[in-house]
PDB file of C-alpha atoms in Angstrom:
ATOM      1  CA  UNK A 161      91.879  91.973  82.132  1.00  0.00           C
ATOM      2  CA  UNK A 162      92.231  95.625  83.122  1.00  0.00           C
ATOM      3  CA  UNK A 163      89.510  97.063  85.350  1.00  0.00           C
ATOM      4  CA  UNK A 164      88.636 100.627  84.286  1.00  0.00           C
ATOM      5  CA  UNK A 165      86.361 103.026  86.171  1.00  0.00           C
ATOM      6  CA  UNK A 166      84.626 105.934  84.424  1.00  0.00           C
ATOM      7  CA  UNK A 167      82.860 108.984  85.836  1.00  0.00           C
ATOM      8  CA  UNK A 168      81.801 111.793  83.489  1.00  0.00           C
ATOM      9  CA  UNK A 169      78.940 114.269  83.835  1.00  0.00           C
ATOM     10  CA  UNK A 170      78.389 114.720  80.094  1.00  0.00           C
ATOM     11  CA  UNK A 171      76.129 111.863  78.869  1.00  0.00           C
ATOM     12  CA  UNK A 172      77.371 111.764  75.295  1.00  0.00           C
ATOM     13  CA  UNK A 173      81.053 111.851  76.252  1.00  0.00           C
ATOM     14  CA  UNK A 174      80.496 109.250  78.969  1.00  0.00           C
ATOM     15  CA  UNK A 175      78.816 106.933  76.482  1.00  0.00           C
ATOM     16  CA  UNK A 176      81.471 107.471  73.791  1.00  0.00           C
ATOM     17  CA  UNK A 177      84.385 106.869  76.165  1.00  0.00           C
ATOM     18  CA  UNK A 178      82.702 103.766  77.574  1.00  0.00           C
ATOM     19  CA  UNK A 179      82.145 102.397  74.075  1.00  0.00           C
ATOM     20  CA  UNK A 180      85.726 103.146  72.969  1.00  0.00           C
ATOM     21  CA  UNK A 181      87.284 101.436  75.982  1.00  0.00           C
ATOM     22  CA  UNK A 182      84.864  98.502  76.004  1.00  0.00           C
ATOM     23  CA  UNK A 183      85.803  97.668  72.421  1.00  0.00           C
ATOM     24  CA  UNK A 184      89.267  96.766  73.725  1.00  0.00           C
ATOM     25  CA  UNK A 185      89.307  93.032  74.516  1.00  0.00           C
ATOM     26  CA  UNK A 186      91.552  93.497  77.567  1.00  0.00           C
ATOM     27  CA  UNK A 187      89.443  96.140  79.358  1.00  0.00           C
ATOM     28  CA  UNK A 188      86.344  95.877  81.514  1.00  0.00           C
ATOM     29  CA  UNK A 189      84.651  99.271  82.000  1.00  0.00           C
ATOM     30  CA  UNK A 190      82.641 100.215  85.092  1.00  0.00           C
ATOM     31  CA  UNK A 191      80.551 103.361  84.615  1.00  0.00           C
ATOM     32  CA  UNK A 192      79.525 105.381  87.656  1.00  0.00           C
ATOM     33  CA  UNK A 193      77.491 108.428  86.795  1.00  0.00           C
ATOM     34  CA  UNK A 194      74.221 110.268  87.194  1.00  0.00           C
ATOM     35  CA  UNK A 195      74.030 110.521  83.407  1.00  0.00           C
ATOM     36  CA  UNK A 196      71.373 109.211  81.059  1.00  0.00           C
ATOM     37  CA  UNK A 197      69.997 105.712  81.130  1.00  0.00           C
ATOM     38  CA  UNK A 198      69.560 103.337  78.201  1.00  0.00           C
ATOM     39  CA  UNK A 199      66.427 105.102  76.968  1.00  0.00           C
ATOM     40  CA  UNK A 200      68.481 108.225  76.300  1.00  0.00           C
ATOM     41  CA  UNK A 201      71.246 106.534  74.352  1.00  0.00           C
ATOM     42  CA  UNK A 202      72.148 109.001  71.566  1.00  0.00           C
ATOM     43  CA  UNK A 203      72.936 106.200  69.108  1.00  0.00           C
ATOM     44  CA  UNK A 204      69.606 104.440  69.520  1.00  0.00           C
ATOM     45  CA  UNK A 205      71.431 101.152  70.171  1.00  0.00           C
ATOM     46  CA  UNK A 206      70.547 100.847  73.830  1.00  0.00           C
ATOM     47  CA  UNK A 207      73.378 102.857  75.400  1.00  0.00           C
ATOM     48  CA  UNK A 208      76.187 101.416  77.500  1.00  0.00           C
ATOM     49  CA  UNK A 209      73.888  98.637  78.729  1.00  0.00           C
ATOM     50  CA  UNK A 210      72.137  98.145  75.417  1.00  0.00           C
ATOM     51  CA  UNK A 211      71.762  95.055  73.252  1.00  0.00           C
ATOM     52  CA  UNK A 212      75.273  95.189  71.832  1.00  0.00           C
ATOM     53  CA  UNK A 213      76.657  94.613  75.335  1.00  0.00           C
ATOM     54  CA  UNK A 214      79.867  96.469  74.550  1.00  0.00           C
ATOM     55  CA  UNK A 215      79.523  99.143  77.211  1.00  0.00           C
ATOM     56  CA  UNK A 216      80.594  98.779  80.809  1.00  0.00           C
ATOM     57  CA  UNK A 217      78.300  97.858  83.684  1.00  0.00           C
ATOM     58  CA  UNK A 218      76.694 100.855  85.381  1.00  0.00           C
ATOM     59  CA  UNK A 219      76.496 100.793  89.144  1.00  0.00           C
ATOM     60  CA  UNK A 220      77.491 102.200  92.504  1.00  0.00           C
ATOM     61  CA  UNK A 221      80.909 102.307  94.112  1.00  0.00           C
ATOM     62  CA  UNK A 222      79.937  99.286  96.183  1.00  0.00           C
ATOM     63  CA  UNK A 223      79.612  97.268  92.960  1.00  0.00           C
ATOM     64  CA  UNK A 224      83.104  98.127  91.774  1.00  0.00           C
ATOM     65  CA  UNK A 225      85.868  95.516  91.854  1.00  0.00           C
ATOM     66  CA  UNK A 226      88.169  95.638  94.857  1.00  0.00           C
ATOM     67  CA  UNK A 227      90.823  97.346  92.734  1.00  0.00           C
ATOM     68  CA  UNK A 228      90.638  99.543  89.620  1.00  0.00           C
ATOM     69  CA  UNK A 229      93.682  99.725  87.385  1.00  0.00           C
ATOM     70  CA  UNK A 230      92.589 103.124  86.062  1.00  0.00           C
ATOM     71  CA  UNK A 231      89.856 105.589  87.018  1.00  0.00           C
ATOM     72  CA  UNK A 232      88.883 108.171  84.371  1.00  0.00           C
ATOM     73  CA  UNK A 233      87.295 111.373  85.722  1.00  0.00           C
ATOM     74  CA  UNK A 234      86.067 114.596  84.181  1.00  0.00           C
ATOM     75  CA  UNK A 235      87.154 116.669  87.171  1.00  0.00           C
ATOM     76  CA  UNK A 236      89.724 116.469  89.991  1.00  0.00           C
ATOM     77  CA  UNK A 237      88.966 113.737  92.545  1.00  0.00           C
ATOM     78  CA  UNK A 238      88.264 116.114  95.401  1.00  0.00           C
ATOM     79  CA  UNK A 239      85.484 117.753  93.409  1.00  0.00           C
ATOM     80  CA  UNK A 240      83.767 114.680  91.940  1.00  0.00           C
ATOM     81  CA  UNK A 241      81.103 113.453  94.341  1.00  0.00           C
ATOM     82  CA  UNK A 242      80.908 109.742  93.417  1.00  0.00           C
ATOM     83  CA  UNK A 243      84.649 109.711  92.738  1.00  0.00           C
ATOM     84  CA  UNK A 244      85.772 110.162  96.322  1.00  0.00           C
ATOM     85  CA  UNK A 245      85.274 106.508  97.254  1.00  0.00           C
ATOM     86  CA  UNK A 246      86.206 105.221  93.791  1.00  0.00           C
ATOM     87  CA  UNK A 247      89.590 106.965  93.909  1.00  0.00           C
ATOM     88  CA  UNK A 248      90.581 104.902  96.944  1.00  0.00           C
ATOM     89  CA  UNK A 249      90.254 101.764  94.800  1.00  0.00           C
ATOM     90  CA  UNK A 250      92.198 103.123  91.819  1.00  0.00           C
ATOM     91  CA  UNK A 251      95.880 102.501  91.181  1.00  0.00           C
ATOM     92  CA  UNK A 252      95.909 105.327  88.653  1.00  0.00           C
ATOM     93  CA  UNK A 253      93.639 108.354  88.077  1.00  0.00           C
ATOM     94  CA  UNK A 254      93.370 110.005  84.655  1.00  0.00           C
ATOM     95  CA  UNK A 255      91.598 113.323  84.200  1.00  0.00           C
ATOM     96  CA  UNK A 256      89.536 114.145  81.101  1.00  0.00           C
ATOM     97  CA  UNK A 257      88.561 117.776  81.740  1.00  0.00           C
ATOM     98  CA  UNK A 258      86.190 119.772  79.591  1.00  0.00           C
ATOM     99  CA  UNK A 259      87.839 121.536  76.676  1.00  0.00           C
ATOM    100  CA  UNK A 260      89.524 124.719  77.820  1.00  0.00           C
ATOM    101  CA  UNK A 261      89.577 123.692  81.483  1.00  0.00           C
ATOM    102  CA  UNK A 262      92.846 121.726  81.595  1.00  0.00           C
ATOM    103  CA  UNK A 263      94.615 122.253  84.887  1.00  0.00           C
ATOM    104  CA  UNK A 264      98.399 122.342  84.870  1.00  0.00           C
ATOM    105  CA  UNK A 265      98.692 120.326  88.064  1.00  0.00           C
ATOM    106  CA  UNK A 266      96.232 118.398  90.167  1.00  0.00           C
ATOM    107  CA  UNK A 267      97.058 116.348  93.285  1.00  0.00           C
ATOM    108  CA  UNK A 268      96.170 112.687  92.968  1.00  0.00           C
ATOM    109  CA  UNK A 269      96.023 112.734  89.163  1.00  0.00           C
ATOM    110  CA  UNK A 270      98.540 110.637  87.218  1.00  0.00           C
ATOM    111  CA  UNK A 271      97.815 112.028  83.767  1.00  0.00           C
ATOM    112  CA  UNK A 272      95.366 113.682  81.386  1.00  0.00           C
ATOM    113  CA  UNK A 273      93.200 112.567  78.488  1.00  0.00           C
ATOM    114  CA  UNK A 274      91.724 114.726  75.757  1.00  0.00           C
ATOM    115  CA  UNK A 275      88.037 114.650  74.886  1.00  0.00           C
ATOM    116  CA  UNK A 276      89.122 115.027  71.269  1.00  0.00           C
ATOM    117  CA  UNK A 277      91.126 111.782  71.240  1.00  0.00           C
ATOM    118  CA  UNK A 278      90.020 109.135  68.777  1.00  0.00           C
ATOM    119  CA  UNK A 279      88.848 105.746  70.118  1.00  0.00           C
ATOM    120  CA  UNK A 280      92.109 103.961  69.319  1.00  0.00           C
ATOM    121  CA  UNK A 281      94.314 106.671  70.852  1.00  0.00           C
ATOM    122  CA  UNK A 282      92.076 106.901  73.914  1.00  0.00           C
ATOM    123  CA  UNK A 283      92.181 103.139  74.530  1.00  0.00           C
ATOM    124  CA  UNK A 284      95.953 103.104  74.002  1.00  0.00           C
ATOM    125  CA  UNK A 285      96.497 105.891  76.550  1.00  0.00           C
ATOM    126  CA  UNK A 286      94.319 104.175  79.170  1.00  0.00           C
ATOM    127  CA  UNK A 287      95.987 100.812  78.520  1.00  0.00           C
ATOM    128  CA  UNK A 288      99.446 102.357  78.904  1.00  0.00           C
ATOM    129  CA  UNK A 289      98.415 103.861  82.259  1.00  0.00           C
ATOM    130  CA  UNK A 290      96.981 100.506  83.378  1.00  0.00           C
ATOM    131  CA  UNK A 291     100.161  98.659  82.445  1.00  0.00           C
ATOM    132  CA  UNK A 292     102.260 101.212  84.351  1.00  0.00           C
ATOM    133  CA  UNK A 293     100.067 100.956  87.443  1.00  0.00           C
ATOM    134  CA  UNK A 294     100.236  97.138  87.415  1.00  0.00           C
ATOM    135  CA  UNK A 295     104.020  97.314  87.035  1.00  0.00           C
ATOM    136  CA  UNK A 296     104.376  99.702  89.986  1.00  0.00           C
ATOM    137  CA  UNK A 297     102.278  97.405  92.174  1.00  0.00           C
ATOM    138  CA  UNK A 298     104.366  94.390  91.211  1.00  0.00           C
ATOM    139  CA  UNK A 299     107.571  96.275  92.085  1.00  0.00           C
ATOM    140  CA  UNK A 300     106.142  97.088  95.505  1.00  0.00           C
ATOM    141  CA  UNK A 301     105.106  93.484  96.081  1.00  0.00           C
ATOM    142  CA  UNK A 302     108.533  92.288  94.958  1.00  0.00           C
ATOM    143  CA  UNK A 303     110.203  94.655  97.414  1.00  0.00           C
ATOM    144  CA  UNK A 304     108.108  93.252 100.259  1.00  0.00           C
ATOM    145  CA  UNK A 305     108.885  89.692  99.212  1.00  0.00           C
ATOM    146  CA  UNK A 306     112.606  90.467  98.999  1.00  0.00           C
ATOM    147  CA  UNK A 307     112.538  92.012 102.464  1.00  0.00           C
ATOM    148  CA  UNK A 308     111.056  88.839 103.939  1.00  0.00           C
ATOM    149  CA  UNK A 309     114.003  86.864 102.542  1.00  0.00           C
ATOM    150  CA  UNK A 310     116.371  88.707 104.870  1.00  0.00           C
ATOM    151  CA  UNK A 311     116.941  87.787 108.492  1.00  0.00           C
ATOM    152  CA  UNK A 312     116.601  90.347 111.290  1.00  0.00           C
ATOM    153  CA  UNK A 313     120.394  90.676 111.524  1.00  0.00           C
ATOM    154  CA  UNK A 314     120.736  91.059 107.758  1.00  0.00           C
ATOM    155  CA  UNK A 315     118.171  93.872 107.772  1.00  0.00           C
ATOM    156  CA  UNK A 316     120.126  95.585 110.549  1.00  0.00           C
ATOM    157  CA  UNK A 317     123.295  95.371 108.478  1.00  0.00           C
ATOM    158  CA  UNK A 318     121.667  96.656 105.297  1.00  0.00           C
ATOM    159  CA  UNK A 319     120.128  99.629 107.122  1.00  0.00           C
ATOM    160  CA  UNK A 320     123.530 100.587 108.497  1.00  0.00           C
ATOM    161  CA  UNK A 321     125.060 100.261 105.036  1.00  0.00           C
ATOM    162  CA  UNK A 322     122.499 102.694 103.617  1.00  0.00           C
ATOM    163  CA  UNK A 323     123.448 105.142 106.394  1.00  0.00           C
ATOM    164  CA  UNK A 324     127.044 105.098 105.202  1.00  0.00           C
ATOM    165  CA  UNK A 325     128.645 102.926 107.879  1.00  0.00           C
ATOM    166  CA  UNK A 326     131.669 100.813 106.986  1.00  0.00           C
ATOM    167  CA  UNK A 327     131.881  97.096 107.660  1.00  0.00           C
ATOM    168  CA  UNK A 328     134.173  97.752 110.623  1.00  0.00           C
ATOM    169  CA  UNK A 329     131.740 100.304 112.115  1.00  0.00           C
ATOM    170  CA  UNK A 330     128.803  97.912 111.663  1.00  0.00           C
ATOM    171  CA  UNK A 331     130.773  95.122 113.316  1.00  0.00           C
ATOM    172  CA  UNK A 332     131.509  97.298 116.358  1.00  0.00           C
ATOM    173  CA  UNK A 333     127.912  98.479 116.705  1.00  0.00           C
ATOM    174  CA  UNK A 334     126.487  94.976 116.483  1.00  0.00           C
ATOM    175  CA  UNK A 335     129.227  93.333 118.529  1.00  0.00           C
ATOM    176  CA  UNK A 336     130.211  90.931 115.773  1.00  0.00           C
ATOM    177  CA  UNK A 337     133.346  90.400 113.688  1.00  0.00           C
ATOM    178  CA  UNK A 338     134.154  92.143 110.423  1.00  0.00           C
ATOM    179  CA  UNK A 339     134.211  88.717 108.781  1.00  0.00           C
ATOM    180  CA  UNK A 340     130.602  88.103 109.911  1.00  0.00           C
ATOM    181  CA  UNK A 341     129.491  91.418 108.396  1.00  0.00           C
ATOM    182  CA  UNK A 342     131.203  90.450 105.129  1.00  0.00           C
ATOM    183  CA  UNK A 343     129.320  87.157 105.216  1.00  0.00           C
ATOM    184  CA  UNK A 344     125.975  88.900 105.775  1.00  0.00           C
ATOM    185  CA  UNK A 345     126.595  91.237 102.829  1.00  0.00           C
ATOM    186  CA  UNK A 346     127.570  88.372 100.512  1.00  0.00           C
ATOM    187  CA  UNK A 347     124.530  86.371 101.628  1.00  0.00           C
ATOM    188  CA  UNK A 348     122.150  89.291 100.988  1.00  0.00           C
ATOM    189  CA  UNK A 349     123.615  89.905  97.534  1.00  0.00           C
ATOM    190  CA  UNK A 350     123.093  86.231  96.729  1.00  0.00           C
ATOM    191  CA  UNK A 351     119.503  86.180  98.033  1.00  0.00           C
ATOM    192  CA  UNK A 352     118.542  89.306  96.090  1.00  0.00           C
ATOM    193  CA  UNK A 353     120.539  88.530  92.958  1.00  0.00           C
ATOM    194  CA  UNK A 354     122.662  91.672  93.162  1.00  0.00           C
ATOM    195  CA  UNK A 355     126.167  91.968  91.761  1.00  0.00           C
ATOM    196  CA  UNK A 356     127.908  94.135  94.336  1.00  0.00           C
ATOM    197  CA  UNK A 357     127.461  96.103  97.552  1.00  0.00           C
ATOM    198  CA  UNK A 358     126.621  99.331  95.696  1.00  0.00           C
ATOM    199  CA  UNK A 359     123.660  97.615  94.013  1.00  0.00           C
ATOM    200  CA  UNK A 360     122.590  96.252  97.400  1.00  0.00           C
ATOM    201  CA  UNK A 361     122.586  99.730  98.944  1.00  0.00           C
ATOM    202  CA  UNK A 362     120.710 101.226  95.983  1.00  0.00           C
ATOM    203  CA  UNK A 363     118.072  98.494  96.179  1.00  0.00           C
ATOM    204  CA  UNK A 364     117.666  99.036  99.918  1.00  0.00           C
ATOM    205  CA  UNK A 365     117.140 102.781  99.442  1.00  0.00           C
ATOM    206  CA  UNK A 366     114.772 102.299  96.514  1.00  0.00           C
ATOM    207  CA  UNK A 367     112.647  99.805  98.459  1.00  0.00           C
ATOM    208  CA  UNK A 368     112.611 101.902 101.619  1.00  0.00           C
ATOM    209  CA  UNK A 369     114.561  99.434 103.746  1.00  0.00           C
ATOM    210  CA  UNK A 370     116.675 102.251 105.161  1.00  0.00           C
TER     211      UNK A 370
END
């Protein structure tokens, strides 16, 4: 289940977006806004918390889940009052600015949504962002897990490899034999499932082990 946060100042748009996303069976929507309450629901069906129960729960940041897969905002995070705390819980932030106010670049924003998107397209875009954010988190966790597989000496060797040192240079710096360095490299490749030393160095650089 993807956890989606929503903050939008325009009551009708907030309600429509909440309804569109809540119709998706794999999304749970959490609405944080100073917008209208159920009595002002434009459809007459009880609003996001109405009898149909399809809208997301409305509440404060404290009531949000520990982590949001996606947070949808109508303005950049630094300018949205309730968003400041919510952004810290979001893996991905999508901006849905008012028509004609699309900003070319905004720090902290992963992508943009259009207010004119249909329900299906809107849900698909949010789902795609959620899947990407989950994938990025899993890659980070995998990198940490892989790092714990390596011994202290192996991590020393791999750092030196990423800095361009040869096996002979590493052996001299660590006071060990060239054969021992070769053994460390082969062992690390086996532990991490990598085919050759080049792949090992690329993985180390990608995961920040250098």
